[in-house]
CSV table of C-alpha atoms and ligand atoms in Angstrom, one decimal:
chain,number,residue,atom,x,y,z
A,5,MET,CA,-15.8,-15.1,-16.3
A,6,MET,CA,-12.2,-14.4,-17.4
A,7,LYS,CA,-13.4,-13.7,-20.9
A,8,THR,CA,-15.8,-11.1,-19.9
A,9,LEU,CA,-13.2,-9.4,-17.7
A,10,ALA,CA,-10.7,-9.2,-20.5
A,11,LEU,CA,-13.3,-7.8,-22.9
A,12,VAL,CA,-14.5,-5.2,-20.5
A,13,SER,CA,-10.9,-4.1,-19.8
A,14,LEU,CA,-10.2,-3.9,-23.5
A,15,ILE,CA,-13.1,-1.5,-24.0
A,16,CYS,CA,-12.0,0.5,-21.0
A,17,LEU,CA,-8.4,0.7,-22.3
A,18,THR,CA,-9.6,1.9,-25.7
A,19,ALA,CA,-11.8,4.5,-24.0
A,20,SER,CA,-8.9,5.7,-21.8
A,21,THR,CA,-6.5,6.3,-24.6
A,22,VAL,CA,-8.8,9.0,-25.9
A,23,GLY,CA,-10.1,9.9,-22.5
A,24,VAL,CA,-9.1,11.4,-19.3
A,25,LEU,CA,-5.4,12.2,-18.9
A,26,GLY,CA,-3.3,12.3,-15.9
A,27,VAL,CA,-2.0,15.5,-14.4
A,28,LYS,CA,1.7,15.3,-15.4
A,29,VAL,CA,3.3,18.5,-16.5
A,30,GLY,CA,6.0,19.1,-18.9
A,31,GLN,CA,6.0,15.7,-20.6
A,32,GLN,CA,7.6,15.0,-23.9
A,33,GLN,CA,6.1,11.6,-24.8
A,34,PRO,CA,2.7,11.6,-26.3
A,35,GLN,CA,0.1,11.9,-23.6
A,36,GLY,CA,-1.1,8.6,-22.2
A,37,LEU,CA,2.2,6.9,-22.6
A,38,GLN,CA,3.9,8.6,-19.7
A,39,LYS,CA,3.6,6.5,-16.6
A,40,HIS,CA,3.4,8.0,-13.1
A,41,LEU,CA,5.6,7.0,-10.2
A,42,VAL,CA,3.9,7.9,-6.9
A,43,CYS,CA,6.2,7.7,-3.9
A,44,TYR,CA,5.0,7.4,-0.4
A,45,TYR,CA,7.0,8.8,2.5
A,46,ASP,CA,5.7,7.7,5.9
A,47,SER,CA,7.2,10.4,8.2
A,48,SER,CA,7.0,8.1,11.2
A,49,SER,CA,10.3,6.7,9.8
A,50,PHE,CA,11.8,10.1,10.6
A,51,VAL,CA,11.5,9.6,14.3
A,52,LYS,CA,12.9,6.0,14.3
A,53,GLU,CA,16.2,5.2,16.0
A,54,GLY,CA,19.0,3.4,14.0
A,55,LEU,CA,19.2,2.3,10.4
A,56,GLY,CA,15.5,2.5,9.8
A,57,LYS,CA,15.5,6.3,10.3
A,58,LEU,CA,14.9,8.2,7.0
A,59,VAL,CA,15.6,11.9,7.2
A,60,ILE,CA,15.0,14.4,4.4
A,61,ASP,CA,18.6,14.5,3.2
A,62,GLU,CA,18.4,10.8,2.6
A,63,LEU,CA,15.0,11.1,1.0
A,64,GLU,CA,16.3,13.5,-1.6
A,65,PRO,CA,18.1,10.9,-3.9
A,66,ALA,CA,14.7,9.3,-4.4
A,67,LEU,CA,13.0,12.4,-5.6
A,68,GLN,CA,14.5,12.6,-9.1
A,69,PHE,CA,12.6,9.3,-9.8
A,70,CYS,CA,9.2,10.3,-8.3
A,71,ASP,CA,6.5,12.3,-10.1
A,72,TYR,CA,4.5,12.5,-6.9
A,73,LEU,CA,5.5,12.4,-3.3
A,74,ILE,CA,2.7,11.5,-0.8
A,75,TYR,CA,3.5,12.6,2.7
A,76,GLY,CA,1.9,10.5,5.3
A,77,TYR,CA,0.0,10.7,7.4
A,78,ALA,CA,-2.4,13.2,8.8
A,79,GLY,CA,-5.4,12.0,10.8
A,80,ILE,CA,-8.7,13.1,12.1
A,81,GLU,CA,-9.7,14.1,15.6
A,82,ARG,CA,-12.5,12.1,17.1
A,83,GLU,CA,-15.7,14.1,17.8
A,84,SER,CA,-14.5,17.4,16.4
A,85,HIS,CA,-13.9,15.8,13.0
A,86,LYS,CA,-11.0,18.1,12.3
A,87,ALA,CA,-8.1,17.0,10.1
A,88,VAL,CA,-5.0,17.1,12.3
A,89,SER,CA,-1.3,16.4,12.2
A,90,LEU,CA,-0.6,13.2,14.0
A,91,ASN,CA,2.7,14.5,15.3
A,92,GLN,CA,2.5,18.2,15.7
A,93,GLN,CA,6.1,18.7,16.9
A,94,LEU,CA,7.4,16.8,13.8
A,95,ASP,CA,5.1,18.1,11.2
A,96,LEU,CA,4.3,21.7,12.2
A,97,ASP,CA,6.9,23.1,14.5
A,98,LEU,CA,7.7,26.7,13.4
A,99,GLY,CA,10.5,26.9,11.0
A,100,LYS,CA,11.6,23.3,11.1
A,101,GLY,CA,8.3,21.4,10.8
A,102,LEU,CA,8.4,18.6,8.1
A,103,TYR,CA,5.3,19.8,6.3
A,104,ARG,CA,7.1,22.9,5.2
A,105,THR,CA,10.5,21.3,4.8
A,106,VAL,CA,9.0,18.7,2.5
A,107,THR,CA,6.9,21.1,0.4
A,108,ARG,CA,9.9,23.4,0.0
A,109,LEU,CA,11.6,20.5,-1.9
A,110,LYS,CA,9.6,21.7,-4.9
A,111,ARG,CA,12.1,24.5,-5.4
A,112,LYS,CA,14.7,21.9,-6.1
A,113,TYR,CA,12.5,19.4,-7.9
A,114,PRO,CA,10.0,21.6,-9.7
A,115,ASN,CA,8.3,18.7,-11.5
A,116,LEU,CA,7.5,17.0,-8.2
A,117,ARG,CA,4.0,17.3,-6.9
A,118,ILE,CA,3.6,16.8,-3.2
A,119,LEU,CA,0.4,15.6,-1.6
A,120,LEU,CA,-0.6,15.3,2.0
A,121,SER,CA,-2.3,12.0,2.9
A,122,VAL,CA,-4.9,11.3,5.5
A,123,GLY,CA,-5.4,8.0,7.3
A,124,GLY,CA,-3.2,5.3,5.8
A,125,ASP,CA,-3.8,2.9,8.7
A,126,LYS,CA,-1.5,5.1,10.6
A,127,ASP,CA,-4.1,7.1,12.5
A,128,ILE,CA,-4.3,4.7,15.3
A,129,GLU,CA,-5.5,5.5,18.8
A,130,THR,CA,-3.8,3.9,21.7
A,131,GLY,CA,-4.9,3.5,25.2
A,132,GLU,CA,-6.9,1.0,27.1
A,133,ASP,CA,-10.3,1.3,25.5
A,134,ALA,CA,-9.0,2.2,22.0
A,135,LYS,CA,-10.1,-1.0,20.4
A,136,ASP,CA,-13.6,-0.7,21.7
A,137,LEU,CA,-14.1,2.7,20.2
A,138,PRO,CA,-16.2,3.0,17.0
A,139,ASN,CA,-14.4,3.7,13.7
A,140,LYS,CA,-14.1,7.4,13.7
A,141,TYR,CA,-13.7,7.4,9.9
A,142,LEU,CA,-17.2,6.0,9.6
A,143,GLU,CA,-18.6,8.3,12.2
A,144,LEU,CA,-17.2,11.3,10.4
A,145,LEU,CA,-18.9,10.1,7.2
A,146,GLU,CA,-22.3,9.8,8.9
A,147,ASN,CA,-22.2,13.3,10.2
A,148,ALA,CA,-22.8,16.1,7.5
A,149,THR,CA,-21.5,18.8,9.9
A,150,GLY,CA,-18.5,16.7,10.6
A,151,ARG,CA,-17.8,16.2,6.9
A,152,THR,CA,-17.9,20.0,6.3
A,153,ARG,CA,-15.6,20.5,9.3
A,154,PHE,CA,-13.2,17.9,7.9
A,155,VAL,CA,-13.2,19.5,4.4
A,156,ASN,CA,-12.5,23.0,5.8
A,157,THR,CA,-9.7,21.9,8.1
A,158,VAL,CA,-8.0,19.5,5.6
A,159,PHE,CA,-8.1,22.2,3.0
A,160,SER,CA,-6.5,24.6,5.4
A,161,LEU,CA,-3.7,22.2,6.1
A,162,VAL,CA,-3.0,21.7,2.4
A,163,LYS,CA,-3.1,25.4,1.7
A,164,THR,CA,-1.2,26.6,4.7
A,165,TYR,CA,1.7,24.3,4.2
A,166,GLY,CA,1.9,24.5,0.4
A,167,PHE,CA,1.0,21.0,-0.6
A,168,ASP,CA,-0.1,20.4,-4.2
A,169,GLY,CA,-3.0,18.4,-3.2
A,170,LEU,CA,-4.5,15.8,-1.0
A,171,ASP,CA,-4.6,12.0,-0.8
A,172,ILE,CA,-7.5,10.4,1.0
A,173,ALA,CA,-6.4,7.0,2.4
A,174,TRP,CA,-9.6,6.5,4.3
A,175,GLN,CA,-9.5,3.9,7.1
A,176,PHE,CA,-12.5,1.8,6.1
A,177,PRO,CA,-13.0,-1.5,7.9
A,178,LYS,CA,-11.1,-4.4,6.4
A,179,ASN,CA,-12.2,-7.7,5.1
A,180,LYS,CA,-12.1,-10.3,7.8
A,181,PRO,CA,-9.2,-12.7,7.3
A,182,LYS,CA,-10.3,-16.1,6.3
A,183,LYS,CA,-10.0,-18.6,9.1
A,184,VAL,CA,-8.4,-22.0,8.5
A,185,HIS,CA,-9.4,-24.7,10.8
A,186,SER,CA,-6.8,-27.3,10.6
A,187,GLY,CA,-6.8,-30.8,12.1
A,188,ILE,CA,-8.6,-32.6,9.3
A,189,GLY,CA,-5.5,-33.9,7.6
A,190,SER,CA,-4.3,-32.0,4.6
A,191,ILE,CA,-4.3,-28.2,4.5
A,192,TRP,CA,-6.2,-28.5,1.2
A,193,LYS,CA,-9.2,-30.0,2.8
A,194,GLY,CA,-9.1,-27.1,5.2
A,195,PHE,CA,-9.0,-24.6,2.3
A,196,LYS,CA,-11.9,-26.2,0.5
A,197,LYS,CA,-14.2,-26.7,3.4
A,198,VAL,CA,-14.0,-24.2,6.1
A,199,PHE,CA,-13.1,-20.9,4.7
A,200,SER,CA,-15.6,-18.5,6.2
A,201,GLY,CA,-14.3,-15.1,5.1
A,202,ASP,CA,-17.7,-13.6,4.1
A,203,SER,CA,-18.9,-12.4,7.5
A,204,ILE,CA,-20.3,-8.9,7.2
A,205,VAL,CA,-17.6,-6.1,7.2
A,206,ASP,CA,-20.0,-3.2,7.7
A,207,GLU,CA,-23.7,-3.4,7.8
A,208,LYS,CA,-24.1,0.2,6.7
A,209,SER,CA,-21.6,0.0,3.8
A,210,GLU,CA,-24.2,1.3,1.3
A,211,GLU,CA,-24.8,4.5,3.3
A,212,HIS,CA,-21.1,4.9,3.9
A,213,LYS,CA,-20.3,4.5,0.3
A,214,GLU,CA,-22.7,7.3,-0.6
A,215,GLN,CA,-21.4,9.5,2.2
A,216,PHE,CA,-17.9,9.0,1.0
A,217,THR,CA,-18.8,10.0,-2.5
A,218,ALA,CA,-20.3,13.2,-1.0
A,219,LEU,CA,-17.1,13.8,1.0
A,220,LEU,CA,-14.9,13.4,-2.1
A,221,ARG,CA,-17.1,15.7,-4.1
A,222,ASP,CA,-17.0,18.4,-1.4
A,223,ILE,CA,-13.2,18.1,-1.1
A,224,LYS,CA,-12.8,18.4,-4.8
A,225,ASN,CA,-14.9,21.5,-4.8
A,226,ALA,CA,-12.8,23.0,-2.1
A,227,LEU,CA,-9.5,22.1,-4.0
A,228,ARG,CA,-10.6,23.0,-7.5
A,229,PRO,CA,-10.3,26.9,-7.4
A,230,ASP,CA,-6.6,26.4,-6.5
A,231,ASN,CA,-6.1,23.7,-9.0
A,232,LEU,CA,-5.0,21.3,-6.2
A,233,LEU,CA,-4.9,17.5,-6.8
A,234,LEU,CA,-7.1,14.9,-5.2
A,235,SER,CA,-6.2,11.2,-5.1
A,236,THR,CA,-7.5,8.3,-3.1
A,237,THR,CA,-5.6,5.3,-1.7
A,238,VAL,CA,-7.5,2.1,-1.3
A,239,LEU,CA,-5.9,0.5,1.7
A,240,PRO,CA,-4.9,-3.2,1.8
A,241,ASN,CA,-7.9,-5.5,2.4
A,242,VAL,CA,-10.4,-2.8,2.0
A,243,ASN,CA,-13.1,-4.1,-0.4
A,244,SER,CA,-13.6,-1.5,-3.1
A,245,SER,CA,-17.1,-2.9,-3.9
A,246,LEU,CA,-18.3,-2.0,-0.4
A,247,PHE,CA,-17.0,1.5,-0.1
A,248,TYR,CA,-16.1,3.0,-3.5
A,249,ASP,CA,-18.8,4.0,-5.9
A,250,VAL,CA,-16.2,4.0,-8.7
A,251,PRO,CA,-18.2,5.6,-11.5
A,252,ALA,CA,-19.2,8.5,-9.2
A,253,VAL,CA,-15.9,9.1,-7.3
A,254,ILE,CA,-13.6,8.8,-10.3
A,255,ASN,CA,-14.9,12.1,-11.6
A,256,TYR,CA,-13.5,13.9,-8.5
A,257,LEU,CA,-10.1,12.0,-8.5
A,258,ASP,CA,-7.0,12.7,-10.4
A,259,PHE,CA,-5.9,9.2,-9.7
A,260,VAL,CA,-6.4,6.2,-7.5
A,261,ASN,CA,-3.6,4.2,-5.7
A,262,LEU,CA,-4.6,0.6,-5.2
A,263,ALA,CA,-2.6,-0.8,-2.3
A,264,ALA,CA,-2.9,-4.3,-3.8
A,265,PHE,CA,-0.7,-6.1,-1.3
A,266,ASP,CA,-0.8,-7.6,2.2
A,267,PHE,CA,-3.4,-10.1,1.0
A,268,PHE,CA,-1.8,-12.4,3.4
A,269,THR,CA,0.1,-11.2,6.4
A,270,PRO,CA,1.3,-12.9,9.6
A,271,GLN,CA,-0.9,-10.7,11.6
A,272,ARG,CA,-4.1,-11.5,9.6
A,273,ASN,CA,-3.2,-15.1,8.8
A,274,PRO,CA,-1.1,-16.4,11.7
A,275,GLU,CA,-1.7,-20.0,10.6
A,276,VAL,CA,-0.9,-20.0,6.9
A,277,ALA,CA,1.9,-18.3,5.0
A,278,ASP,CA,1.2,-17.5,1.4
A,279,TYR,CA,2.3,-15.0,-1.4
A,280,THR,CA,1.4,-11.6,0.0
A,281,ALA,CA,1.0,-9.7,-3.3
A,282,PRO,CA,0.7,-11.9,-6.4
A,283,ILE,CA,-0.1,-10.2,-9.7
A,284,TYR,CA,-2.4,-12.9,-10.9
A,285,GLU,CA,-4.8,-15.4,-9.3
A,286,LEU,CA,-2.8,-18.2,-7.6
A,287,SER,CA,-5.5,-20.7,-7.8
A,288,GLU,CA,-9.2,-20.8,-7.2
A,289,ARG,CA,-8.5,-20.7,-3.5
A,290,ASN,CA,-8.4,-16.8,-3.4
A,291,PRO,CA,-9.7,-15.4,-6.6
A,292,GLU,CA,-9.7,-11.8,-5.3
A,293,PHE,CA,-6.3,-11.7,-3.6
A,294,ASN,CA,-4.2,-10.4,-6.4
A,295,VAL,CA,-3.3,-7.2,-8.2
A,296,ASP,CA,-5.1,-8.1,-11.4
A,297,ALA,CA,-8.5,-8.7,-9.7
A,298,GLN,CA,-8.3,-5.3,-8.0
A,299,VAL,CA,-7.4,-3.5,-11.1
A,300,LYS,CA,-10.1,-5.2,-13.1
A,301,TYR,CA,-12.7,-4.2,-10.6
A,302,TRP,CA,-11.9,-0.5,-11.1
A,303,LEU,CA,-11.7,-0.9,-14.9
A,304,ARG,CA,-15.0,-2.8,-15.0
A,305,HIS,CA,-16.7,0.1,-13.1
A,306,SER,CA,-15.6,2.7,-15.7
A,307,CYS,CA,-12.4,3.9,-14.2
A,308,PRO,CA,-10.1,5.1,-17.0
A,309,ALA,CA,-7.0,2.9,-17.0
A,310,SER,CA,-4.8,6.0,-17.0
A,311,LYS,CA,-6.1,6.9,-13.5
A,312,ILE,CA,-5.1,3.6,-11.8
A,313,ASN,CA,-1.7,3.3,-10.0
A,314,VAL,CA,-0.8,-0.1,-8.9
A,315,GLY,CA,0.5,-0.1,-5.3
A,316,VAL,CA,3.8,-2.0,-4.7
A,317,ALA,CA,5.1,-2.7,-1.2
A,318,THR,CA,8.8,-2.3,-0.7
A,319,TYR,CA,8.7,-4.7,2.2
A,320,GLY,CA,8.2,-8.4,2.9
A,321,ARG,CA,6.1,-10.3,5.4
A,322,PRO,CA,7.8,-13.0,7.5
A,323,TRP,CA,6.3,-16.0,9.3
A,324,LYS,CA,8.1,-18.5,11.5
A,325,LEU,CA,8.1,-22.0,10.3
A,326,SER,CA,7.7,-24.9,12.7
A,327,ASP,CA,9.1,-28.4,12.3
A,328,ASP,CA,5.6,-29.4,11.0
A,329,SER,CA,5.8,-26.9,8.2
A,330,GLY,CA,7.7,-29.3,5.9
A,331,GLU,CA,11.0,-28.9,4.1
A,332,THR,CA,9.9,-27.4,0.8
A,333,GLY,CA,8.6,-24.0,1.6
A,334,LEU,CA,6.0,-24.4,-1.1
A,335,PRO,CA,3.1,-22.1,-0.3
A,336,PRO,CA,0.5,-22.2,1.2
A,337,VAL,CA,2.6,-23.2,4.1
A,338,SER,CA,0.8,-24.5,7.2
A,339,HIS,CA,1.8,-24.8,10.9
A,340,VAL,CA,3.4,-21.4,10.8
A,341,VAL,CA,3.3,-18.8,13.6
A,342,ASP,CA,3.4,-15.0,13.7
A,343,GLU,CA,6.7,-15.0,15.5
A,344,ALA,CA,9.5,-14.3,13.0
A,345,PRO,CA,12.4,-12.4,14.5
A,346,VAL,CA,12.0,-8.7,14.5
A,347,GLY,CA,14.1,-6.9,11.9
A,348,GLY,CA,16.9,-4.7,13.3
A,349,ASN,CA,16.2,-1.7,11.1
A,350,THR,CA,12.5,-1.5,11.1
A,351,GLN,CA,12.1,-2.8,14.7
A,352,LEU,CA,8.6,-3.8,13.8
A,353,HIS,CA,6.8,-7.1,14.2
A,354,GLY,CA,5.7,-8.9,11.1
A,355,ILE,CA,7.5,-6.8,8.5
A,356,TYR,CA,10.9,-6.8,6.9
A,357,SER,CA,12.2,-3.8,4.8
A,358,TRP,CA,13.9,-4.8,1.6
A,359,PRO,CA,17.5,-4.4,3.1
A,360,GLU,CA,16.4,-6.6,6.0
A,361,THR,CA,15.2,-9.4,3.6
A,362,CYS,CA,18.2,-8.9,1.4
A,363,ALA,CA,20.6,-9.5,4.3
A,364,LEU,CA,18.9,-12.9,4.9
A,365,LEU,CA,19.4,-14.1,1.3
A,366,PRO,CA,22.6,-15.8,0.3
A,367,ASN,CA,25.5,-13.4,0.3
A,368,GLN,CA,29.2,-13.2,1.1
A,369,ASN,CA,28.6,-12.7,4.8
A,370,ASN,CA,26.4,-15.7,5.4
A,371,ALA,CA,27.8,-18.2,2.9
A,372,TYR,CA,29.1,-20.5,5.6
A,373,ALA,CA,26.8,-19.5,8.4
A,374,LYS,CA,24.7,-22.0,10.3
A,375,GLY,CA,21.6,-22.0,12.4
A,376,ALA,CA,19.9,-18.7,12.9
A,377,ASN,CA,22.4,-17.0,10.6
A,378,ALA,CA,22.3,-19.5,7.7
A,379,PRO,CA,21.1,-17.9,4.4
A,380,LEU,CA,17.5,-18.4,3.3
A,381,THR,CA,16.8,-20.3,0.0
A,382,LYS,CA,15.2,-17.9,-2.5
A,383,VAL,CA,12.5,-19.3,-4.8
A,384,GLN,CA,11.7,-17.3,-7.8
A,385,ASP,CA,8.7,-17.5,-10.1
A,386,PRO,CA,9.9,-17.7,-13.7
A,387,ALA,CA,6.3,-17.0,-14.9
A,388,LYS,CA,6.4,-13.7,-13.1
A,389,ARG,CA,2.9,-14.2,-11.9
A,390,PHE,CA,3.1,-14.6,-8.1
A,391,GLY,CA,6.3,-13.1,-6.8
A,392,THR,CA,9.3,-14.4,-4.9
A,393,TYR,CA,9.6,-16.0,-1.5
A,394,ALA,CA,12.6,-17.2,0.6
A,395,TYR,CA,12.7,-19.7,3.4
A,396,ARG,CA,14.8,-21.7,5.9
A,397,ALA,CA,13.1,-24.8,7.1
A,398,ALA,CA,13.1,-25.3,10.9
A,399,ASP,CA,15.7,-27.6,12.4
A,400,LYS,CA,14.8,-30.8,14.3
A,401,LYS,CA,14.1,-28.8,17.5
A,402,GLY,CA,11.7,-26.5,15.6
A,403,ASN,CA,14.1,-23.6,15.7
A,404,ASN,CA,15.3,-21.0,13.1
A,405,GLY,CA,12.5,-21.6,10.5
A,406,ILE,CA,11.5,-18.5,8.5
A,407,TRP,CA,9.3,-18.0,5.4
A,408,VAL,CA,9.2,-14.5,3.8
A,409,SER,CA,7.1,-13.3,0.9
A,410,PHE,CA,8.6,-10.2,-0.5
A,411,GLU,CA,9.1,-7.7,-3.3
A,412,ASP,CA,12.6,-7.2,-4.7
A,413,PRO,CA,13.8,-5.0,-7.5
A,414,ASP,CA,12.9,-7.7,-10.1
A,415,THR,CA,9.4,-8.5,-9.0
A,416,ALA,CA,8.6,-4.8,-8.5
A,417,ALA,CA,9.8,-4.2,-12.1
A,418,ASP,CA,7.5,-7.0,-13.2
A,419,LYS,CA,4.6,-5.0,-11.7
A,420,ALA,CA,5.7,-2.0,-13.7
A,421,GLY,CA,5.7,-4.2,-16.7
A,422,TYR,CA,2.1,-5.2,-15.9
A,423,VAL,CA,1.2,-1.5,-15.7
A,424,LYS,CA,2.6,-0.9,-19.1
A,425,ASN,CA,1.0,-3.9,-20.7
A,426,ASN,CA,-2.3,-2.8,-19.4
A,427,ASN,CA,-1.8,0.8,-20.1
A,428,LEU,CA,-2.5,1.8,-16.5
A,429,GLY,CA,-1.5,5.1,-15.0
A,430,GLY,CA,1.6,4.0,-13.1
A,431,ILE,CA,3.0,2.6,-9.9
A,432,ALA,CA,2.5,3.8,-6.3
A,433,LEU,CA,5.4,2.7,-4.0
A,434,PHE,CA,4.7,2.0,-0.3
A,435,ASP,CA,7.1,3.3,0.8
A,436,LEU,CA,10.5,4.9,0.4
A,437,SER,CA,11.4,4.1,4.0
A,438,TYR,CA,11.3,0.3,3.4
A,439,ASP,CA,13.3,0.5,0.2
A,440,ASP,CA,17.1,0.2,0.7
A,441,PHE,CA,17.6,3.9,1.0
A,442,ARG,CA,21.1,3.5,2.5
A,443,GLY,CA,22.3,1.1,-0.2
A,444,LEU,CA,23.1,-1.6,2.3
A,445,CYS,CA,22.3,-4.5,0.0
A,446,THR,CA,24.1,-3.8,-3.2
A,447,ASN,CA,25.4,-0.3,-2.6
A,448,ASP,CA,22.7,1.1,-4.8
A,449,LYS,CA,20.4,3.5,-3.0
A,450,TYR,CA,16.6,2.9,-3.6
A,451,PRO,CA,17.0,-0.2,-5.8
A,452,ILE,CA,13.3,-1.0,-5.9
A,453,LEU,CA,12.4,2.5,-6.8
A,454,ARG,CA,15.1,2.6,-9.5
A,455,ALA,CA,14.0,-0.8,-11.0
A,456,VAL,CA,10.4,0.4,-11.2
A,457,LYS,CA,11.3,3.7,-12.7
A,458,TYR,CA,13.6,2.0,-15.3
A,459,ARG,CA,10.9,-0.4,-16.3
A,460,LEU,CA,8.2,2.3,-16.6
A,461,VAL,CA,10.2,4.5,-18.9
A,462,ASN,CA,11.8,1.8,-21.1
B,506,NAG,C1,-21.7,16.0,14.2
B,506,NAG,O1,-20.4,16.5,14.4
B,506,NAG,C2,-20.3,17.8,15.1
B,506,NAG,C3,-18.9,18.2,15.1
B,506,NAG,O2,-18.3,18.2,13.9
B,506,NAG,C4,-20.9,17.6,16.5
B,506,NAG,O3,-20.9,18.9,17.1
B,506,NAG,C5,-22.3,17.0,16.4
B,506,NAG,O4,-22.8,16.8,17.7
B,506,NAG,C6,-22.3,15.7,15.6
B,506,NAG,N1,-23.6,15.2,15.4
B,506,NAG,C7,-24.0,14.0,15.8
B,506,NAG,C8,-25.4,13.7,15.5
B,506,NAG,O5,-23.2,13.3,16.3
B,507,NAG,C1,-16.2,-7.7,-1.5
B,507,NAG,O1,-17.6,-7.5,-1.4
B,507,NAG,C2,-18.4,-8.2,-2.3
B,507,NAG,C3,-19.8,-7.8,-2.1
B,507,NAG,O2,-20.0,-6.4,-2.3
B,507,NAG,C4,-18.2,-9.7,-2.2
B,507,NAG,O3,-18.9,-10.4,-3.2
B,507,NAG,C5,-16.7,-10.1,-2.3
B,507,NAG,O4,-16.5,-11.4,-2.0
B,507,NAG,C6,-15.9,-9.2,-1.3
B,507,NAG,N1,-14.5,-9.5,-1.4
B,507,NAG,C7,-13.7,-9.9,-0.4
B,507,NAG,C8,-12.3,-10.2,-0.7
B,507,NAG,O5,-14.1,-10.1,0.7
C-alpha cells in the first residue's frame, strides 16, 4: 500500500513541476519553488473581550509574512440561499466595516491577496431547534436555483468590497467520531475491537459531490472575467473522498487548503486523548488521521502538488486527566474528560491558543508553583512525525490533570519542512488570532507564523 502511494505521489510531483502554477505575483525564485503562506483571520476574534481580541492594527505585523489573507467567515441564509455576512455591523457598516478595512490593506501590502471565505464551521445557527434543522449547505447544493442565487450573491460580496477572490470552506457533514467502549481491560483491546466509525455520513454524498462540482464551476465562471481567485478549504474531519471530485474540481481551483488537524478533539473524543494533528500515521489504529494521508489522497487523484496547502492549527486541544489516566501521559490516554479549564484569552471550551499553552509550559513564573499552577511536562517527538504534547498528571484526589496536544513554532516549522520535501504549494495557517499576536510567550509577535515562513523560504 505505502509503496503504491509513494509511487503515485512521485509521478504527481514530476507532473506538477512542469504543470500548473500557483498564482503568486512578482516572484524572483524559479516558479514552483516559491511556497505560499495562506493566513486565516477569523474576524470573530475582533469582537472578543480581553487578550484574545485581535484588531486590525495588531493584525498588520503578520501581513508582511502572508501571501494570502483569508477573511472568515461569511455564511449562507437558509431558504433564500443568499451569501451573507454573519455579522453585518462588524463586516459591512458604512465607512468602518471590516470587509473594506481589510481589503484596503492591499494599498499597504500590494503583494497580499485577500479572499473572503464562506462557511468554515462558523456559520452556526443557534436557537432551540437549530440542531434539528437539515444541513443548509447540502440543501443549497440540491437546489439549482439556490446555487445560482448563491453564486450571484457571493460574487457581489467579493466584487463590492474589493476582495481578490473567494474561499469556499463548505460545511459538509463530518466523519462520525469513533467510539471507544472501555471496560474490557486495556484500552488497546478497546481500540482493536469496538471501533465503529464507519457509519454513513451522508447517504446522498455522490449527488452532493456532483452538485458541489457544478457549484465550483459556476463560481469560477463568475469570477473568471475579473481574474478573481477561487480556493477551497477542506474542513477538519470532512472526508474528501465523499464530497470532492478532485480531478474535476481542481480545474476550477487556484489552490486547496487542507485543514488536516483536529483528528482528535476533546469534543469529538471525550474519552481518549491523542495527537490532534500528526504528520504521519501513528500506528495502524488510525491510518487516515494524519496530514500525509490527506495530502496523498489529493495527489493520488491528480491534484498538482503545487496547489495543495497544508493546514496548520495555531492552537492546541486540552483534555482533563483523571487519576485513572496514569502517570506517563503517553498517548492514547484513556479515562480523560472534556473538562480542561477554559483559557483566559480565548475563553472557549476545548481549545488553547498558543500563548495559553505556552503559559502552562515550564517558565520563570511557574518554576516553583504547585497544584493547579504547576508547569506541565512537555514531551517532544525527536522523529518529528507526530507532534508535541504536554501534561500534568492528576493528583491523588483526581484534580489538576491536563493533557494538551498542540502545535508550537518548532512543530509548525516541521510541517513547512514536509511541504518543501514534498514540493507542495505551501502552508495555510488557522489562524492568526490563536498565534501569539501579542508576543506574550517570548516577546516575539506571531512566533508560529514566523517559524513557518522562515522554514518555507530557507
Ligand atoms: C430552491 O431555492 C429557491 C430559492 O433560492 C426557492 O425559491 C425554491 O423553492 C427552492 N426549491 C425547492 C425545491 O426547494
Ligand atoms: C472516507 O470515505 C471512504 C469511502 O468513500 C472510506 O473508505 C474511508 O474510510 C472514509 N474515511 C474516514 C476517515 O472516515
